[in-house]
Amino acid sequence: MLTIHDLPTVNAILNATSGLLLICGYAFIRRRNIDAHKVCMLGAVFASALFLTSYGIYHAHAGATKFAGTGWVRPLYFAILISHSALAALIVPMVLVTLFRALKGDFQRHRAIARWTLPIWLYVSVTGVLIYLMLYHLFPSR
């Protein structure tokens, strides 16, 4: 049974899953395998939605987690965290617009925004995992 303390690990797994599905989805669309692209991208949306739910539940119960790192790694962590947080807020509406354009069959406009959505979403997924590693494994609170 999962506890509230397991959710950061679950969140990192969901972020990593989303990132891997994004990469696979991109590779499939480059090969013109539209069906596989669609499955991967819908999977990435699902993994990200599960992440947002789990993240909200965790922070509603556990509050904020303080970063324990010191020295040169501290400003690096906060630079990653700030860019991650700002882009995470931006990516949600971008993903929704990109998804709805694809589902409506408006592929020209879908491609136009997807060119921006993919790298930002991938950055948010990867930095989410990096933040988890820094908080809970590389520089854990004592």
mmCIF file of C-alpha atoms in Angstrom:
data_model
loop_
_atom_site.group_PDB
_atom_site.id
_atom_site.type_symbol
_atom_site.label_atom_id
_atom_site.label_comp_id
_atom_site.label_asym_id
_atom_site.label_seq_id
_atom_site.Cartn_x
_atom_site.Cartn_y
_atom_site.Cartn_z
ATOM 1 C CA MET A 1 0.000 0.000 0.000
ATOM 2 C CA LEU A 2 1.315 3.442 -0.892
ATOM 3 C CA THR A 3 1.673 6.105 1.753
ATOM 4 C CA ILE A 4 1.886 9.858 1.344
ATOM 5 C CA HIS A 5 5.676 9.555 1.669
ATOM 6 C CA ASP A 6 5.805 7.331 -1.431
ATOM 7 C CA LEU A 7 4.239 9.986 -3.662
ATOM 8 C CA PRO A 8 7.446 11.889 -4.537
ATOM 9 C CA THR A 9 8.834 8.666 -6.029
ATOM 10 C CA VAL A 10 5.538 8.001 -7.812
ATOM 11 C CA ASN A 11 5.644 11.565 -9.150
ATOM 12 C CA ALA A 12 9.185 11.113 -10.469
ATOM 13 C CA ILE A 13 8.168 7.867 -12.177
ATOM 14 C CA LEU A 14 5.177 9.584 -13.775
ATOM 15 C CA ASN A 15 7.376 12.471 -14.956
ATOM 16 C CA ALA A 16 9.926 10.052 -16.395
ATOM 17 C CA THR A 17 7.158 8.044 -18.078
ATOM 18 C CA SER A 18 5.736 11.180 -19.624
ATOM 19 C CA GLY A 19 9.168 12.200 -20.890
ATOM 20 C CA LEU A 20 9.847 8.779 -22.428
ATOM 21 C CA LEU A 21 6.433 8.746 -24.096
ATOM 22 C CA LEU A 22 7.094 12.221 -25.512
ATOM 23 C CA ILE A 23 10.388 11.075 -27.026
ATOM 24 C CA CYS A 24 8.790 7.940 -28.464
ATOM 25 C CA GLY A 25 5.828 9.931 -29.779
ATOM 26 C CA TYR A 26 8.169 12.351 -31.503
ATOM 27 C CA ALA A 27 10.156 9.495 -33.042
ATOM 28 C CA PHE A 28 6.959 7.877 -34.296
ATOM 29 C CA ILE A 29 5.625 11.047 -35.924
ATOM 30 C CA ARG A 30 8.985 11.623 -37.626
ATOM 31 C CA ARG A 31 8.527 8.146 -39.147
ATOM 32 C CA ARG A 32 4.917 9.037 -40.061
ATOM 33 C CA ASN A 33 3.529 6.358 -37.741
ATOM 34 C CA ILE A 34 0.510 8.422 -36.716
ATOM 35 C CA ASP A 35 -1.247 5.683 -34.728
ATOM 36 C CA ALA A 36 1.789 4.983 -32.532
ATOM 37 C CA HIS A 37 2.371 8.746 -32.146
ATOM 38 C CA LYS A 38 -1.205 9.209 -30.960
ATOM 39 C CA VAL A 39 -0.931 6.370 -28.412
ATOM 40 C CA CYS A 40 2.320 7.774 -27.016
ATOM 41 C CA MET A 41 1.066 11.335 -26.789
ATOM 42 C CA LEU A 42 -2.206 10.330 -25.136
ATOM 43 C CA GLY A 43 -0.145 8.220 -22.738
ATOM 44 C CA ALA A 44 2.028 11.254 -21.962
ATOM 45 C CA VAL A 45 -1.098 13.338 -21.279
ATOM 46 C CA PHE A 46 -2.453 10.595 -19.005
ATOM 47 C CA ALA A 47 0.854 10.235 -17.117
ATOM 48 C CA SER A 48 1.048 14.011 -16.691
ATOM 49 C CA ALA A 49 -2.550 14.201 -15.446
ATOM 50 C CA LEU A 50 -1.813 11.453 -12.908
ATOM 51 C CA PHE A 51 1.326 13.362 -11.902
ATOM 52 C CA LEU A 52 -0.610 16.597 -11.327
ATOM 53 C CA THR A 53 -3.157 14.749 -9.202
ATOM 54 C CA SER A 54 -0.501 12.947 -7.147
ATOM 55 C CA TYR A 55 1.575 16.124 -6.788
ATOM 56 C CA GLY A 56 -1.443 18.055 -5.502
ATOM 57 C CA ILE A 57 -2.340 15.321 -3.005
ATOM 58 C CA TYR A 58 1.238 15.097 -1.732
ATOM 59 C CA HIS A 59 1.700 18.824 -1.209
ATOM 60 C CA ALA A 60 -1.744 19.243 0.333
ATOM 61 C CA HIS A 61 -0.720 16.726 3.004
ATOM 62 C CA ALA A 62 3.054 17.115 3.322
ATOM 63 C CA GLY A 63 3.585 20.787 2.513
ATOM 64 C CA ALA A 64 6.796 22.087 1.000
ATOM 65 C CA THR A 65 10.075 20.179 1.009
ATOM 66 C CA LYS A 66 13.162 22.220 1.870
ATOM 67 C CA PHE A 67 16.287 21.828 -0.221
ATOM 68 C CA ALA A 68 19.221 20.829 1.999
ATOM 69 C CA GLY A 69 22.039 21.337 -0.487
ATOM 70 C CA THR A 70 24.660 23.993 0.176
ATOM 71 C CA GLY A 71 27.363 25.773 -1.782
ATOM 72 C CA TRP A 72 27.355 25.993 -5.577
ATOM 73 C CA VAL A 73 24.558 23.437 -5.938
ATOM 74 C CA ARG A 74 22.029 25.627 -4.108
ATOM 75 C CA PRO A 75 21.746 28.364 -6.786
ATOM 76 C CA LEU A 76 21.783 25.654 -9.463
ATOM 77 C CA TYR A 77 18.881 23.868 -7.780
ATOM 78 C CA PHE A 78 16.842 27.054 -7.491
ATOM 79 C CA ALA A 79 17.554 28.040 -11.115
ATOM 80 C CA ILE A 80 16.261 24.628 -12.211
ATOM 81 C CA LEU A 81 13.290 24.834 -9.826
ATOM 82 C CA ILE A 82 12.264 28.347 -10.936
ATOM 83 C CA SER A 83 12.505 27.563 -14.648
ATOM 84 C CA HIS A 84 10.722 24.229 -14.096
ATOM 85 C CA SER A 85 7.890 25.851 -12.117
ATOM 86 C CA ALA A 86 7.339 28.702 -14.565
ATOM 87 C CA LEU A 87 7.329 26.384 -17.578
ATOM 88 C CA ALA A 88 5.131 23.832 -15.759
ATOM 89 C CA ALA A 89 2.472 26.516 -15.347
ATOM 90 C CA LEU A 90 2.807 27.479 -19.012
ATOM 91 C CA ILE A 91 2.775 23.941 -20.390
ATOM 92 C CA VAL A 92 -0.652 22.898 -19.098
ATOM 93 C CA PRO A 93 -2.664 25.177 -21.403
ATOM 94 C CA MET A 94 -0.216 24.521 -24.244
ATOM 95 C CA VAL A 95 -0.723 20.754 -23.929
ATOM 96 C CA LEU A 96 -4.493 21.194 -23.858
ATOM 97 C CA VAL A 97 -4.506 23.380 -26.987
ATOM 98 C CA THR A 98 -2.128 21.002 -28.777
ATOM 99 C CA LEU A 99 -4.257 18.000 -27.804
ATOM 100 C CA PHE A 100 -7.581 19.574 -28.787
ATOM 101 C CA ARG A 101 -6.246 20.682 -32.165
ATOM 102 C CA ALA A 102 -5.104 17.130 -32.876
ATOM 103 C CA LEU A 103 -8.386 15.624 -31.720
ATOM 104 C CA LYS A 104 -10.314 18.063 -33.957
ATOM 105 C CA GLY A 105 -8.145 17.074 -36.915
ATOM 106 C CA ASP A 106 -6.691 20.589 -37.243
ATOM 107 C CA PHE A 107 -3.226 19.174 -37.928
ATOM 108 C CA GLN A 108 -1.666 22.284 -39.462
ATOM 109 C CA ARG A 109 -2.376 24.308 -36.313
ATOM 110 C CA HIS A 110 -1.574 21.268 -34.142
ATOM 111 C CA ARG A 111 1.905 21.028 -35.684
ATOM 112 C CA ALA A 112 2.455 24.774 -35.293
ATOM 113 C CA ILE A 113 1.981 24.699 -31.517
ATOM 114 C CA ALA A 114 3.399 21.186 -31.015
ATOM 115 C CA ARG A 115 6.792 22.490 -32.164
ATOM 116 C CA TRP A 116 6.804 24.642 -29.022
ATOM 117 C CA THR A 117 4.871 22.324 -26.717
ATOM 118 C CA LEU A 118 7.129 19.289 -27.111
ATOM 119 C CA PRO A 119 10.468 20.807 -26.007
ATOM 120 C CA ILE A 120 8.900 22.731 -23.129
ATOM 121 C CA TRP A 121 6.952 19.685 -21.929
ATOM 122 C CA LEU A 122 10.035 17.511 -22.220
ATOM 123 C CA TYR A 123 12.085 20.059 -20.244
ATOM 124 C CA VAL A 124 9.442 20.123 -17.501
ATOM 125 C CA SER A 125 9.365 16.309 -17.342
ATOM 126 C CA VAL A 126 13.145 15.931 -17.205
ATOM 127 C CA THR A 127 13.703 18.733 -14.705
ATOM 128 C CA GLY A 128 10.906 17.299 -12.544
ATOM 129 C CA VAL A 129 12.892 14.081 -12.227
ATOM 130 C CA LEU A 130 16.102 16.042 -11.620
ATOM 131 C CA ILE A 131 14.451 18.079 -8.847
ATOM 132 C CA TYR A 132 13.216 14.850 -7.238
ATOM 133 C CA LEU A 133 16.725 13.354 -7.348
ATOM 134 C CA MET A 134 18.255 16.496 -5.875
ATOM 135 C CA LEU A 135 15.653 16.785 -3.081
ATOM 136 C CA TYR A 136 15.343 13.180 -2.019
ATOM 137 C CA HIS A 137 18.543 11.392 -3.042
ATOM 138 C CA LEU A 138 21.479 13.691 -3.761
ATOM 139 C CA PHE A 139 20.865 16.291 -1.012
ATOM 140 C CA PRO A 140 18.179 14.883 1.301
ATOM 141 C CA SER A 141 17.034 16.739 4.417
ATOM 142 C CA ARG A 142 18.466 15.287 7.575
#
